[in-house]
Coordinates of C-alpha atoms in Angstrom, one line a residue:
Chain A
X1 CA 0.0 0.0 0.0
X2 CA 2.8 2.4 1.0
X3 CA 4.6 1.5 -2.2
X4 CA 1.5 2.1 -4.3
X5 CA 1.0 5.6 -2.6
X6 CA 4.6 6.6 -3.3
X7 CA 4.2 5.3 -6.9
X8 CA 1.1 7.4 -7.4
X9 CA 2.9 10.4 -6.0
X10 CA 5.8 9.9 -8.3
X11 CA 3.6 9.5 -11.3
X12 CA 1.6 12.5 -10.4
X13 CA 4.8 14.5 -9.9
X14 CA 6.1 13.4 -13.2
X15 CA 2.8 14.3 -14.9
X16 CA 2.9 17.7 -13.4
X17 CA 6.6 18.1 -14.5
X18 CA 5.6 17.0 -18.0
X19 CA 2.8 19.6 -18.1
X20 CA 5.0 22.3 -16.7
X21 CA 7.8 21.6 -19.2
X22 CA 5.4 21.3 -22.1
X23 CA 3.6 24.5 -21.4
X24 CA 6.1 27.0 -22.9
X25 CA 6.4 25.0 -26.1
X26 CA 3.1 23.3 -26.9
X27 CA 0.9 23.6 -29.8
X28 CA -0.3 26.7 -31.7
X29 CA -3.6 27.7 -33.3
X30 CA -3.3 30.2 -36.1
X31 CA -6.0 31.5 -38.4
X32 CA -7.6 34.3 -40.3
X33 CA -10.9 36.1 -39.7
X34 CA -12.8 37.1 -42.8
X35 CA -16.4 38.1 -43.7
X36 CA -19.0 37.4 -46.4
X37 CA -21.5 40.0 -47.5
X38 CA -21.3 43.7 -47.5
X39 CA -20.1 45.4 -44.4
X40 CA -21.1 49.0 -43.4
X41 CA -18.6 51.5 -44.7
X42 CA -16.5 53.4 -42.1
X43 CA -17.6 57.0 -41.7
X44 CA -15.3 60.0 -41.3
X45 CA -15.4 61.5 -37.7
X46 CA -16.1 65.2 -37.3
X47 CA -14.0 66.5 -34.5
X48 CA -14.8 70.2 -35.1
X49 CA -16.1 70.4 -31.5
X50 CA -12.6 69.5 -30.2
X51 CA -10.1 71.6 -32.2
X52 CA -7.1 70.4 -30.1
X53 CA -7.8 66.9 -31.4
X54 CA -9.1 67.8 -34.9
X55 CA -5.8 69.5 -35.8
X56 CA -3.9 66.2 -35.2
X57 CA -5.4 64.8 -38.4
X58 CA -4.8 65.7 -42.0
X59 CA -7.4 63.3 -43.2
X60 CA -10.4 62.6 -40.8
X61 CA -10.3 59.6 -38.5
X62 CA -12.7 56.9 -39.6
X63 CA -15.1 54.9 -37.4
X64 CA -13.8 51.6 -36.2
X65 CA -16.8 49.4 -35.5
X66 CA -16.0 47.4 -38.6
X67 CA -12.4 47.5 -39.9
X68 CA -11.7 45.4 -42.9
X69 CA -8.6 44.6 -45.0
X70 CA -7.9 43.4 -48.5
X71 CA -9.3 39.9 -49.1
X72 CA -12.3 40.5 -46.9
X73 CA -10.3 40.2 -43.7
X74 CA -11.7 41.5 -40.4
X75 CA -9.6 43.4 -37.8
X76 CA -10.3 43.7 -34.1
X77 CA -11.8 40.3 -33.6
X78 CA -11.0 38.8 -30.2
X79 CA -10.1 35.1 -30.5
X80 CA -9.7 33.3 -27.2
X81 CA -9.9 29.9 -25.5
X82 CA -13.3 30.0 -23.9
X83 CA -13.3 26.4 -22.5
X84 CA -10.4 24.1 -21.7
X85 CA -7.8 26.7 -21.0
X86 CA -5.4 25.5 -18.3
X87 CA -4.7 28.9 -16.7
X88 CA -8.1 30.3 -15.8
X89 CA -7.3 31.4 -12.3
X90 CA -4.0 33.2 -12.7
X91 CA -3.6 36.9 -13.8
X92 CA -0.3 38.2 -15.1
X93 CA 1.5 40.8 -13.1
X94 CA 2.1 43.0 -16.1
X95 CA -0.4 45.9 -16.8
X96 CA -2.1 46.7 -20.1
X97 CA -2.5 50.2 -21.3
X98 CA -5.4 51.9 -23.0
X99 CA -4.5 55.3 -24.3
X100 CA -6.5 58.3 -25.3
X101 CA -4.7 60.2 -28.1
X102 CA -6.2 62.5 -30.7
X103 CA -9.7 61.9 -29.1
X104 CA -9.2 58.3 -30.1
X105 CA -8.7 55.1 -28.1
X106 CA -5.6 53.0 -28.8
X107 CA -6.0 50.2 -29.2
X108 CA -9.7 50.2 -30.3
X109 CA -10.1 46.8 -28.8
X110 CA -8.0 46.0 -25.7
X111 CA -8.0 42.4 -24.5
X112 CA -6.7 41.5 -21.1
X113 CA -7.3 39.0 -18.3
X114 CA -9.6 39.0 -15.3
X115 CA -7.9 40.7 -12.4
X116 CA -5.1 42.0 -14.6
X117 CA -4.0 45.6 -14.0
X118 CA -5.5 48.1 -16.5
X119 CA -4.0 51.5 -17.0
X120 CA -5.9 54.3 -18.8
X121 CA -3.7 57.2 -19.9
X122 CA -4.6 60.6 -21.4
X123 CA -2.1 61.8 -24.0
X124 CA -4.4 64.6 -25.1
X125 CA -4.6 68.3 -24.2
X126 CA -8.2 68.0 -23.4
X127 CA -10.2 66.3 -20.6
X128 CA -11.8 63.0 -21.2
X129 CA -14.2 60.9 -19.1
X130 CA -13.6 57.2 -19.3
X131 CA -16.9 55.5 -19.0
X132 CA -16.8 51.7 -19.5
X133 CA -20.4 50.6 -19.7
X134 CA -20.0 47.3 -17.8
X135 CA -23.1 45.2 -17.1
X136 CA -21.6 42.2 -15.4
X137 CA -18.8 44.0 -13.7
X138 CA -19.3 47.3 -11.9
X139 CA -19.9 50.4 -14.0
X140 CA -17.6 53.4 -13.2
X141 CA -17.0 56.7 -14.8
X142 CA -13.9 58.8 -14.1
X143 CA -12.7 62.2 -15.3
X144 CA -9.1 62.4 -16.6
X145 CA -7.9 66.0 -17.3
X146 CA -4.7 66.5 -19.3
X147 CA -1.5 65.8 -17.4
X148 CA -3.1 63.6 -14.7
X149 CA -1.6 60.2 -13.8
X150 CA -3.0 57.0 -15.3
X151 CA -6.2 55.5 -13.9
X152 CA -5.6 52.1 -12.5
X153 CA -8.5 49.6 -12.5
X154 CA -9.2 45.9 -12.8
X155 CA -12.2 43.7 -13.6
X156 CA -13.0 40.6 -11.7
X157 CA -15.4 38.9 -14.2
X158 CA -15.1 38.2 -17.9
X159 CA -17.0 40.6 -20.1
X160 CA -16.9 42.5 -23.3
X161 CA -17.3 46.1 -22.1
X162 CA -18.1 49.0 -24.4
X163 CA -16.1 52.1 -23.5
X164 CA -17.1 55.6 -24.3
X165 CA -16.3 59.2 -23.5
X166 CA -19.4 61.3 -23.0
X167 CA -17.6 64.6 -23.7
X168 CA -16.5 63.3 -27.1
X169 CA -19.3 61.0 -28.3
X170 CA -17.4 59.7 -31.3
X171 CA -14.8 58.0 -29.1
X172 CA -15.6 54.3 -28.8
X173 CA -13.6 51.3 -27.8
X174 CA -13.8 47.9 -26.1
X175 CA -12.4 46.1 -23.1
X176 CA -12.3 42.4 -23.8
X177 CA -11.9 40.8 -20.3
X178 CA -11.1 37.1 -20.6
X179 CA -10.3 34.4 -18.2
X180 CA -7.2 33.0 -19.9
X181 CA -3.9 34.2 -21.2
X182 CA -4.7 32.4 -24.5
X183 CA -6.2 35.2 -26.5
X184 CA -5.4 37.4 -29.5
X185 CA -6.9 40.2 -31.4
X186 CA -6.9 39.9 -35.2
X187 CA -4.5 42.3 -36.9
X188 CA -4.9 44.4 -40.0
X189 CA -4.7 41.3 -42.2
X190 CA -7.3 39.5 -40.1
X191 CA -4.7 37.1 -38.7
X192 CA -4.3 35.8 -35.2
X193 CA -2.1 33.4 -33.3
X194 CA -2.5 31.5 -30.1
X195 CA 0.8 29.9 -29.1
X196 CA 2.0 27.8 -26.1
X197 CA -1.1 25.6 -25.9
X198 CA -0.6 22.4 -24.0
X199 CA -2.1 19.3 -25.6
X200 CA -5.9 19.1 -25.1
X201 CA -9.3 19.8 -26.4
X202 CA -10.3 23.5 -26.5
X203 CA -13.3 25.7 -27.5
X204 CA -12.2 28.6 -29.5
X205 CA -14.4 31.7 -29.5
X206 CA -14.2 34.6 -31.9
X207 CA -16.0 37.8 -30.9
X208 CA -16.6 40.9 -33.1
X209 CA -18.3 44.0 -31.7
X210 CA -20.8 44.3 -34.6
X211 CA -21.1 40.7 -35.8
X212 CA -21.3 38.7 -32.6
X213 CA -19.6 35.5 -31.6
X214 CA -18.6 32.2 -33.2
X215 CA -17.1 29.1 -31.7
X216 CA -15.3 26.0 -32.9
X217 CA -13.6 23.1 -31.3
X218 CA -9.9 22.5 -31.7
X219 CA -7.7 19.6 -30.4
X220 CA -4.0 20.1 -29.9
X221 CA -1.6 17.2 -29.6
X222 CA 2.1 17.7 -29.2
X223 CA 3.8 20.8 -30.7
X224 CA 1.6 20.9 -33.8
X225 CA 0.2 24.1 -35.4
X226 CA -3.5 23.9 -36.2
X227 CA -5.3 26.3 -38.4
X228 CA -8.7 27.7 -37.4
X229 CA -10.5 30.3 -39.6
X230 CA -13.6 32.3 -38.8
X231 CA -16.0 33.7 -41.3
X232 CA -18.5 36.3 -40.1
X233 CA -21.6 37.4 -41.9
X234 CA -21.4 41.2 -42.5
X235 CA -24.4 43.4 -42.0
X236 CA -24.7 46.5 -44.2
X237 CA -25.9 48.7 -41.3
Chain B
X1 CA -59.7 14.8 4.9
X2 CA -57.2 13.6 2.3
X3 CA -58.9 15.5 -0.5
X4 CA -59.1 18.6 1.6
X5 CA -55.4 18.4 2.1
X6 CA -54.6 17.9 -1.5
X7 CA -56.9 20.7 -2.4
X8 CA -54.9 23.0 -0.1
X9 CA -51.8 21.7 -1.7
X10 CA -53.1 22.4 -5.2
X11 CA -54.2 25.8 -4.2
X12 CA -50.7 26.6 -3.0
X13 CA -49.2 25.3 -6.2
X14 CA -51.7 27.4 -8.3
X15 CA -51.0 30.4 -6.2
X16 CA -47.3 30.0 -7.0
X17 CA -48.2 30.0 -10.7
X18 CA -50.0 33.4 -10.5
X19 CA -47.5 35.3 -8.4
X20 CA -44.9 36.7 -10.7
X21 CA -42.8 38.0 -7.9
X22 CA -39.5 36.5 -7.2
X23 CA -39.6 34.9 -3.7
X24 CA -38.4 37.4 -1.2
X25 CA -35.0 36.6 0.0
X26 CA -34.1 37.5 3.6
X27 CA -32.5 40.9 2.9
X28 CA -32.0 43.6 5.4
X29 CA -31.2 47.2 5.5
X30 CA -29.7 49.1 8.4
X31 CA -29.7 52.8 9.1
X32 CA -28.7 53.7 12.6
X33 CA -31.1 51.8 14.9
X34 CA -33.6 51.2 12.1
X35 CA -33.6 47.7 10.6
X36 CA -35.5 47.2 7.4
X37 CA -36.9 43.8 6.3
X38 CA -37.4 42.9 2.7
X39 CA -40.5 40.8 3.3
X40 CA -42.2 43.8 4.9
X41 CA -41.1 46.1 2.2
X42 CA -42.6 43.9 -0.6
X43 CA -46.3 44.9 0.0
X44 CA -45.3 48.5 0.2
X45 CA -43.3 48.2 -3.0
X46 CA -46.4 46.6 -4.7
X47 CA -48.5 49.5 -3.5
X48 CA -46.3 52.5 -4.1
X49 CA -43.4 51.7 -6.5
X50 CA -44.5 48.9 -8.9
X51 CA -46.2 51.3 -11.3
X52 CA -42.9 52.8 -12.4
X53 CA -40.2 50.4 -11.3
X54 CA -42.2 47.3 -12.4
X55 CA -42.9 44.0 -10.8
X56 CA -39.3 42.8 -11.5
X57 CA -37.7 46.0 -10.3
X58 CA -36.2 46.5 -13.8
X59 CA -37.7 50.0 -14.3
X60 CA -40.2 48.7 -16.8
X61 CA -43.4 49.4 -14.9
X62 CA -46.6 50.3 -16.8
X63 CA -45.9 54.1 -16.4
X64 CA -42.3 53.8 -17.6
X65 CA -42.9 54.6 -21.3
X66 CA -44.3 58.0 -20.3
X67 CA -41.6 59.0 -17.9
X68 CA -38.3 60.8 -18.5
X69 CA -35.9 60.3 -16.9
X70 CA -36.7 56.6 -16.8
X71 CA -37.4 54.8 -13.5
X72 CA -34.4 53.2 -11.9
X73 CA -33.6 49.7 -12.9
X74 CA -32.8 48.0 -9.6
X75 CA -31.5 44.8 -11.2
X76 CA -28.4 46.8 -12.4
X77 CA -27.7 48.1 -8.9
X78 CA -26.3 51.3 -10.4
X79 CA -27.4 54.3 -8.3
X80 CA -26.9 58.1 -9.0
X81 CA -26.9 59.4 -5.4
X82 CA -24.3 57.7 -3.4
X83 CA -21.8 58.6 -0.7
X84 CA -19.5 55.9 -2.0
X85 CA -16.9 55.9 -4.9
X86 CA -17.9 55.5 -8.5
X87 CA -18.5 51.8 -9.4
X88 CA -19.4 50.8 -5.9
X89 CA -22.7 50.0 -4.2
X90 CA -24.4 52.8 -2.2
X91 CA -24.9 52.5 1.5
X92 CA -28.3 51.7 2.9
X93 CA -28.4 55.2 4.2
X94 CA -27.9 56.6 0.7
X95 CA -30.9 54.6 -0.6
X96 CA -32.9 55.5 2.5
X97 CA -32.3 59.2 2.1
X98 CA -33.1 59.0 -1.7
X99 CA -36.5 57.5 -1.0
X100 CA -37.2 60.2 1.6
X101 CA -35.9 63.0 -0.5
X102 CA -37.3 62.1 -3.9
X103 CA -35.6 63.3 -7.1
X104 CA -36.1 66.8 -8.3
X105 CA -36.6 67.1 -12.1
X106 CA -37.9 63.6 -12.2
X107 CA -41.1 61.7 -11.5
X108 CA -39.8 60.3 -8.3
X109 CA -41.6 62.0 -5.4
X110 CA -40.5 62.3 -1.8
X111 CA -41.8 59.3 0.2
X112 CA -41.4 61.3 3.4
X113 CA -45.2 60.6 4.2
X114 CA -44.3 57.0 4.8
X115 CA -42.9 56.1 8.2
X116 CA -39.2 55.7 8.7
X117 CA -39.8 52.0 9.2
X118 CA -41.7 51.7 6.0
X119 CA -39.0 53.5 4.0
X120 CA -36.2 51.3 5.4
X121 CA -38.3 48.2 4.6
X122 CA -38.6 49.4 1.1
X123 CA -34.8 49.8 0.9
X124 CA -34.4 46.2 2.1
X125 CA -36.8 45.0 -0.6
X126 CA -35.1 47.0 -3.4
X127 CA -31.9 45.2 -2.5
X128 CA -33.5 41.8 -3.5
X129 CA -33.5 42.7 -7.1
X130 CA -29.8 42.4 -7.8
X131 CA -27.5 39.6 -6.7
X132 CA -24.8 42.3 -6.2
X133 CA -26.1 43.0 -2.8
X134 CA -25.1 39.4 -1.8
X135 CA -21.7 39.4 -3.4
X136 CA -20.5 43.0 -3.0
X137 CA -20.2 45.3 0.0
X138 CA -21.2 49.0 -0.1
X139 CA -18.3 51.2 -0.9
X140 CA -16.5 53.2 1.8
X141 CA -18.2 56.5 2.4
X142 CA -16.1 59.4 1.2
X143 CA -14.8 61.8 3.7
X144 CA -16.0 65.4 3.3
X145 CA -13.7 67.9 5.1
X146 CA -15.0 71.0 6.7
X147 CA -16.0 73.7 4.4
X148 CA -13.6 76.7 4.2
X149 CA -15.0 80.2 4.3
X150 CA -16.4 81.7 1.1
X151 CA -13.9 84.2 -0.2
X152 CA -13.5 86.0 -3.5
X153 CA -10.3 84.0 -4.0
X154 CA -12.1 80.7 -3.5
X155 CA -14.8 81.7 -6.0
X156 CA -12.2 82.9 -8.5
X157 CA -10.2 79.6 -8.2
X158 CA -13.4 77.6 -8.6
X159 CA -14.1 79.6 -11.8
X160 CA -10.6 78.7 -13.0
X161 CA -11.2 75.0 -12.3
X162 CA -14.5 75.1 -14.1
X163 CA -12.6 76.4 -17.1
X164 CA -9.6 74.0 -16.7
X165 CA -11.5 70.8 -15.9
X166 CA -13.8 71.6 -18.8
X167 CA -17.1 71.4 -16.8
X168 CA -18.4 73.8 -19.4
X169 CA -18.1 71.2 -22.2
X170 CA -21.4 69.8 -20.9
X171 CA -22.8 72.3 -18.3
X172 CA -22.1 75.4 -20.6
X173 CA -20.1 78.5 -20.0
X174 CA -22.8 80.0 -17.8
X175 CA -23.9 76.7 -16.3
X176 CA -27.1 76.6 -18.3
X177 CA -26.6 73.0 -19.4
X178 CA -25.8 74.0 -23.0
X179 CA -22.2 73.2 -23.5
X180 CA -20.9 71.9 -26.9
X181 CA -21.2 68.2 -25.8
X182 CA -24.6 68.7 -24.2
X183 CA -26.7 67.7 -27.2
X184 CA -25.1 64.2 -27.6
X185 CA -25.2 63.1 -24.0
X186 CA -26.8 59.7 -23.2
X187 CA -27.1 57.8 -20.0
X188 CA -25.9 54.2 -19.7
X189 CA -29.1 52.9 -21.1
X190 CA -28.7 55.0 -24.2
X191 CA -31.4 57.4 -23.2
X192 CA -30.8 61.1 -24.0
X193 CA -29.9 63.0 -20.8
X194 CA -29.4 66.7 -20.0
X195 CA -26.6 68.2 -18.0
X196 CA -27.6 70.0 -14.9
X197 CA -28.7 73.6 -15.6
X198 CA -27.4 75.7 -12.7
X199 CA -29.1 78.9 -13.8
X200 CA -32.6 77.4 -13.6
X201 CA -32.3 77.4 -9.9
X202 CA -34.1 74.2 -9.2
X203 CA -32.8 72.0 -6.4
X204 CA -30.0 69.4 -6.9
X205 CA -31.0 65.8 -7.5
X206 CA -28.8 64.4 -4.7
X207 CA -29.4 67.0 -2.1
X208 CA -29.1 70.8 -2.0
X209 CA -26.4 71.5 0.6
X210 CA -22.9 72.5 -0.2
X211 CA -21.8 69.1 1.1
X212 CA -24.1 67.4 -1.3
X213 CA -22.6 69.3 -4.2
X214 CA -19.1 68.5 -3.0
X215 CA -20.0 64.8 -2.8
X216 CA -21.1 64.8 -6.5
X217 CA -17.6 65.8 -7.7
X218 CA -16.0 62.9 -5.8
X219 CA -18.6 60.2 -6.4
X220 CA -19.8 61.1 -9.8
X221 CA -23.4 60.3 -10.8
X222 CA -23.2 56.6 -11.8
X223 CA -25.2 55.6 -14.9
X224 CA -24.9 59.1 -16.3
X225 CA -22.2 61.0 -18.2
X226 CA -21.1 62.8 -15.0
X227 CA -17.7 61.3 -14.0
X228 CA -16.0 61.1 -10.7
X229 CA -13.2 63.6 -10.1
X230 CA -11.9 61.8 -7.0
X231 CA -8.5 61.1 -8.4
X232 CA -8.0 64.5 -10.0
X233 CA -9.0 67.2 -7.5
X234 CA -8.0 68.0 -4.0
X235 CA -10.6 68.8 -1.2
X236 CA -9.9 72.5 -1.3
X237 CA -10.3 72.6 -5.1
X238 CA -13.7 70.8 -4.7
X239 CA -14.8 73.4 -2.2
X240 CA -13.7 76.2 -4.4
X241 CA -15.8 74.7 -7.3
X242 CA -18.8 74.5 -5.0
X243 CA -18.5 78.2 -4.2
X244 CA -18.2 79.0 -7.9
X245 CA -21.2 76.8 -8.9
X246 CA -23.3 78.7 -6.4
X247 CA -22.6 81.9 -8.3
X248 CA -24.1 80.3 -11.4
X249 CA -27.4 79.9 -9.6
X250 CA -28.7 83.3 -10.8
X251 CA -32.1 82.8 -9.2
X252 CA -30.8 82.0 -5.8
X253 CA -29.5 84.6 -3.4
X254 CA -26.7 83.0 -1.5
X255 CA -23.5 84.2 0.3
X256 CA -21.4 83.5 -2.8
X257 CA -23.3 85.9 -5.1
X258 CA -23.7 88.4 -2.4
X259 CA -19.9 88.4 -1.9
X260 CA -19.3 88.9 -5.6
X261 CA -21.7 91.9 -5.6
X262 CA -20.4 93.5 -2.4
X263 CA -16.7 93.2 -3.4
X264 CA -17.5 94.4 -7.0
X265 CA -15.8 91.3 -8.4
X266 CA -16.4 90.5 -12.1
X267 CA -15.5 87.0 -13.2
X268 CA -14.1 86.6 -16.7
X269 CA -16.6 84.8 -19.0
X270 CA -15.6 81.1 -19.4
X271 CA -13.7 80.7 -22.7
X272 CA -15.1 78.0 -25.0
X273 CA -13.3 78.9 -28.2
X274 CA -9.8 77.6 -27.5
X275 CA -11.0 74.1 -27.6
X276 CA -8.4 72.9 -25.2
X277 CA -9.6 74.8 -22.2
X278 CA -6.1 75.7 -21.3

């Protein structure tokens, strides 16, 4: 019996060691997000009411609720492991930054983890109010005049939170609060990459602010790279 | 005997089908020595509050379509008048004083005619509509330091802050609620909302004392465009702003306007053209 116990312990320890060593390598999911149909055209933003911002642009800034690339690719889609992720309870110690510059949020969609530090900075010469319209998390609304220190916050539940500035109604962005470190936001060519996935069966979710969510299952074994593409149906409005 | 019993049982079952209320959880509210009980607040709610706030507390009562601003949705647990920081739950006392005070410029009357015990029971019942009251604690009440004397210097500095913090973007250069951003403001439920018009001289929503105005800067008005300035202004700055805001109330004779008049002080008009407010 004693022997059996120590055997189990050893095996367990070995398994853990295997998982730990496998974690940094592991498999990868890559893919591309595209759309079918006709998406709404981005509209130019009129910043005449805020000259200190308007003068920073030679051509007007365009709305970002649908940003497309050549070959029908879709930017700002959050792709993340929604089920099966091994690291759902741990938040990284590094902070993410959401900047306000030229009366515009950078990045437009900021993904980060539950309980991860979020810093909101104001690089403008005008006051903003940062008003994330959380429904599951608590809704707060803070003023940030020019030259004031970053606002530090965190969220304790996963949620896609619409962020706005009431003073400059054209400003709009998103906080994508997810439970795992396995997330990515599709880039200008619609591409995303989720590296370091230990072997296992995962549910992959893609979220777009205007076109909703899609999921698919993906199974990773060893160090393989799997491809997973998402196709959203565009709406013309 | 047996059939009587089963009839009673059936009646209870049927009764359950027709009552569309969520079962009252044991929820309490405490203000000083007053303890409110949700189950005692429920009949009061059905009598006095249900018409606007609705059977589910979601603000969708039968009168709601005709009301602006819309009745509070208690399931969101977001409240305008708090003594606690932005994004936190109000204290029981905050809710209790809101029920007793009512909200000026809205359809919410003062419920002062009810007894203290009835009002605190209502507060306890309102807290059953959102699970947040089980999981979160009320925020820590903000500290309001003693008010410094009203001086010309204080009013002048408040004026400079009104310019610098860009309060005028919504509230307008004369506090008439007509700033450049006023027209596009919406609350958190996408309903159009007006910034407060100081010149109109009506009472403030969350109380009319100088302390009440001070508190608004620090807590913000959650669910509306009015943000919290807790991280960006010092207590003395907030008091100076209070003194300046009082001078915008042209229909109210207070010590601030009297002082401006007696000292012959003319404040510069708020500049709105520079765009940066610097």
